[in-house]
Short mmCIF file of C-alpha atoms in Angstrom, two decimals:
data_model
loop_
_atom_site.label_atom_id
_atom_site.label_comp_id
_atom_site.label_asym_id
_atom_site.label_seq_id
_atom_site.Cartn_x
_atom_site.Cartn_y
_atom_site.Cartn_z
CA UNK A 8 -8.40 -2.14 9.00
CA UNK A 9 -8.51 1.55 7.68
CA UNK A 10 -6.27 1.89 4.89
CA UNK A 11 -5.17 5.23 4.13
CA UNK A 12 -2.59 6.54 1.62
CA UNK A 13 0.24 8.99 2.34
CA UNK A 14 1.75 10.59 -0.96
CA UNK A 15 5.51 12.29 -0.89
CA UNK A 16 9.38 12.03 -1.60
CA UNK A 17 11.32 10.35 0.51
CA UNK A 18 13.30 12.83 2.01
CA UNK A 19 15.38 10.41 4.48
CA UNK A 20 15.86 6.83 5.56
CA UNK A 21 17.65 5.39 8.58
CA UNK A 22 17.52 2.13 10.49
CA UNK A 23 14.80 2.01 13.14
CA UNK A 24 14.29 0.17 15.97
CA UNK A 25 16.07 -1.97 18.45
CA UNK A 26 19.77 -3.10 18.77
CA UNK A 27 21.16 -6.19 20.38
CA UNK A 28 24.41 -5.79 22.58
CA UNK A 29 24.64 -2.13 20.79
CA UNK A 30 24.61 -3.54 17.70
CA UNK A 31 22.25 -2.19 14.98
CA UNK A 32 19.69 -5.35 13.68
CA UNK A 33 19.00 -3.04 10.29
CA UNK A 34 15.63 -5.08 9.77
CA UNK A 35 13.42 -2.29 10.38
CA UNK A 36 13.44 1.49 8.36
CA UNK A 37 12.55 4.59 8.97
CA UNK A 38 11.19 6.57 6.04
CA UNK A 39 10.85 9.90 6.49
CA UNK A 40 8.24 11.51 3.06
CA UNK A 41 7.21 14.74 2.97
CA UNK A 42 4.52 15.16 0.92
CA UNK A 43 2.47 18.20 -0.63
CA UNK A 44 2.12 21.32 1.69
CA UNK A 45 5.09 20.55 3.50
CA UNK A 46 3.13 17.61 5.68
CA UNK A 47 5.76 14.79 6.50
CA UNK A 48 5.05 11.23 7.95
CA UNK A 49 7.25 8.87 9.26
CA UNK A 50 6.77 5.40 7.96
CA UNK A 51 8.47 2.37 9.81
CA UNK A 52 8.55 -0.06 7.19
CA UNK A 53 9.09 -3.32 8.65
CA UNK A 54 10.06 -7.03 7.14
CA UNK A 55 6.49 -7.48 6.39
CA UNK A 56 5.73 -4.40 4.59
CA UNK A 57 4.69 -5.69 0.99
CA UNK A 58 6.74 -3.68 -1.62
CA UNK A 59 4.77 -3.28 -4.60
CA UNK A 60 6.94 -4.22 -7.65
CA UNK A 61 9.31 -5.40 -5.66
CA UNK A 62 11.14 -1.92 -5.91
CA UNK A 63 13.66 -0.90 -4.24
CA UNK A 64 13.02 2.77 -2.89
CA UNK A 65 16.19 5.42 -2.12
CA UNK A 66 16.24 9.09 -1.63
CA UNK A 67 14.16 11.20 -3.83
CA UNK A 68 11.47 8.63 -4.88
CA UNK A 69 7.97 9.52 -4.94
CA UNK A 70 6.06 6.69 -2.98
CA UNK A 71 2.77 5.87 -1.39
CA UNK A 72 2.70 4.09 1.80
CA UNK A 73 -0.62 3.00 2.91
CA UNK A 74 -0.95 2.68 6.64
CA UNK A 75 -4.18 1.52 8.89
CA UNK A 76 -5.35 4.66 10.06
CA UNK A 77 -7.30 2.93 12.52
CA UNK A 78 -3.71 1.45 14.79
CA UNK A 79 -2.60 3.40 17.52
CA UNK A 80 0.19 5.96 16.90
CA UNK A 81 2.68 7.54 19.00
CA UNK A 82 1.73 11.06 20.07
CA UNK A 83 4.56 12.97 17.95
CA UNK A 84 5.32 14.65 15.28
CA UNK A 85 5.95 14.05 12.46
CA UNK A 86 3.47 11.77 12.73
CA UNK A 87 4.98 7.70 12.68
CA UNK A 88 2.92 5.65 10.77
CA UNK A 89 3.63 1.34 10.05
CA UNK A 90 3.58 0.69 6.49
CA UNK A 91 1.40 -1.89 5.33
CA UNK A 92 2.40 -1.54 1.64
CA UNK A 93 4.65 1.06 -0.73
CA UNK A 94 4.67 1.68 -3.99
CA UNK A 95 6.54 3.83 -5.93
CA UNK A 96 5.49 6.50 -7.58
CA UNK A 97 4.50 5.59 -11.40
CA UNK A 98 2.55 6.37 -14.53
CA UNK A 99 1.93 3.49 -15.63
CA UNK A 100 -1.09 2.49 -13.13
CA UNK A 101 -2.58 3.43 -9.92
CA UNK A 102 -2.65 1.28 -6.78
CA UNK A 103 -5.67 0.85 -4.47
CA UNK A 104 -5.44 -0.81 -0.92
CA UNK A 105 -8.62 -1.73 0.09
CA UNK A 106 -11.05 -4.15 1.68
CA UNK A 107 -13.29 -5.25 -1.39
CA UNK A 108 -16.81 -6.73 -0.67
CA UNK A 109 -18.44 -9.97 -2.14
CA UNK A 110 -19.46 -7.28 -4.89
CA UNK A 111 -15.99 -6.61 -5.59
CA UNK A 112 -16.44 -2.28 -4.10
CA UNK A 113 -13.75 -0.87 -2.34
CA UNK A 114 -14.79 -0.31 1.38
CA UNK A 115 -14.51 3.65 0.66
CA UNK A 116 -16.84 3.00 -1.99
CA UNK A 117 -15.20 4.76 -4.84
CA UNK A 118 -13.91 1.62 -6.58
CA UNK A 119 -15.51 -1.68 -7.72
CA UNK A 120 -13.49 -4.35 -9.86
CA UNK A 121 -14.42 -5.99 -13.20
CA UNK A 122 -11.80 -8.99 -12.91
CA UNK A 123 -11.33 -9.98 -16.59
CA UNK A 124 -8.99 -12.74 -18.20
CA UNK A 125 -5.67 -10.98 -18.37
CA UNK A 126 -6.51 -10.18 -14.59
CA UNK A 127 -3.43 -11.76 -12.84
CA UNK A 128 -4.25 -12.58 -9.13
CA UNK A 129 -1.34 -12.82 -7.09
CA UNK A 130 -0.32 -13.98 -3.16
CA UNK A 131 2.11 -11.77 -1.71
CA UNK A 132 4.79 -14.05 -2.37
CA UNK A 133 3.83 -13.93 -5.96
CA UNK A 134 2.26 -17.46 -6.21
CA UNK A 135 -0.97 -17.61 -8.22
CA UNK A 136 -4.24 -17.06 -5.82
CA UNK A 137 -6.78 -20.01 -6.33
CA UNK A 138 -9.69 -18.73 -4.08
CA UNK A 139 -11.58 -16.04 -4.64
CA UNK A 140 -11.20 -12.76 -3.64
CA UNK A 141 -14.32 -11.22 -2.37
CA UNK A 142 -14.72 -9.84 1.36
CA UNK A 143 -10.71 -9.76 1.26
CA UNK A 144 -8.35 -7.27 1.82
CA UNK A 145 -6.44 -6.20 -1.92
CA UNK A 146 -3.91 -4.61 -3.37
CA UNK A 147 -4.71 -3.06 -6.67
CA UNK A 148 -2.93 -2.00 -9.76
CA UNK A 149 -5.00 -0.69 -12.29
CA UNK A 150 -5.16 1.78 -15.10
CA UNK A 151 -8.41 3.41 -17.13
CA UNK A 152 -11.65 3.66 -14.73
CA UNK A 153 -15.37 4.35 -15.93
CA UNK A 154 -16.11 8.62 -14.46
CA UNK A 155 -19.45 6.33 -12.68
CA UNK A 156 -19.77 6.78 -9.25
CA UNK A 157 -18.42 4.39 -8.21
CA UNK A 158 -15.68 3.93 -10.75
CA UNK A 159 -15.01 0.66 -12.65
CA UNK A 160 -11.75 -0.72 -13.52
CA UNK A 161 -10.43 -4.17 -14.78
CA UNK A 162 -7.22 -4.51 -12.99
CA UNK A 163 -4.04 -5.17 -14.32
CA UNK A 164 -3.15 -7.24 -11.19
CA UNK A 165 -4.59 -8.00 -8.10
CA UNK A 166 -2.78 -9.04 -4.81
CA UNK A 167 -4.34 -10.54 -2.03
CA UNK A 168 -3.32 -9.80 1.62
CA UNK A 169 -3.58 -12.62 3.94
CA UNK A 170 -4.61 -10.60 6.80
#
């Protein structure tokens, strides 16, 4: 997987998807976020999509939605994107989703993770993780980086997609 992030305000959202005997299911959404420059991306965010936080996003948030840039997409516009994970917008930390070697570095290469004792490690269900979490796929919150290339954080939290 190719995780990318998608920065905006969520401009719209609407039930998506199928409907049994014309009846609406409401498990799937349609966020529509239109980000800097006027760009705007559909995300279908899905049962599965992990919501960092656990926040619940309306109109007018600010949010991230990180999507595999490498899964086929329908040829329209705005572009329509699954959503692997959101978070809303915050200033308290950043968030990172990324496939992290056995040297803990970010598959882009611009992060690598100092895990230190206040380090929680999480599931997605928000059960303590007891393996480790090299060569996984991870979501990151984290604050202060080194300026090295790459840069260094200890994380706040860590999450650990079982994908």
């Amino acid at each position: 997987m190719n995780f990318q992030p998608f920065t905006g305000t969520v401009t719209n959202i609407q039930n998506f998807g199928s409907s049994v005997n014309g009846e609406d299911q409401g498990c799937t959404l349609l966020f529509t976020v239109d980000g800097n420059r006027d760009e705007i991306v559909n995300f279908v965010v899905t049962p599965h999509t992990y919501f960092v936080e656990n926040e619940t996003i309306k109109r007018g948030d600010r949010i991230t939605g990180f999507y595999d840039a490498d899964a086929p997409v329908p040829f329209i516009y705005p572009p329509q994107y699954e959503a692997w994970v959101i978070a809303k917008a915050t200033n308290e930390y950043f968030v990172k989703v990324d496939y992290f070697n056995h040297e803990l570095l970010s598959q882009d290469g611009s992060l690598r993770l100092n895990i230190g004792p206040q380090t929680e490690i999480l599931l997605e269900n928000a059960q303590q993780f007891r393996g480790r979490i090299a060569n996984r796929y991870l979501i990151v919150l984290y604050g202060p980086t080194t300026r090295s290339i790459p840069a260094q954080t200890t994380p706040y939290q860590v999450i650990v997609l079982c994908i």
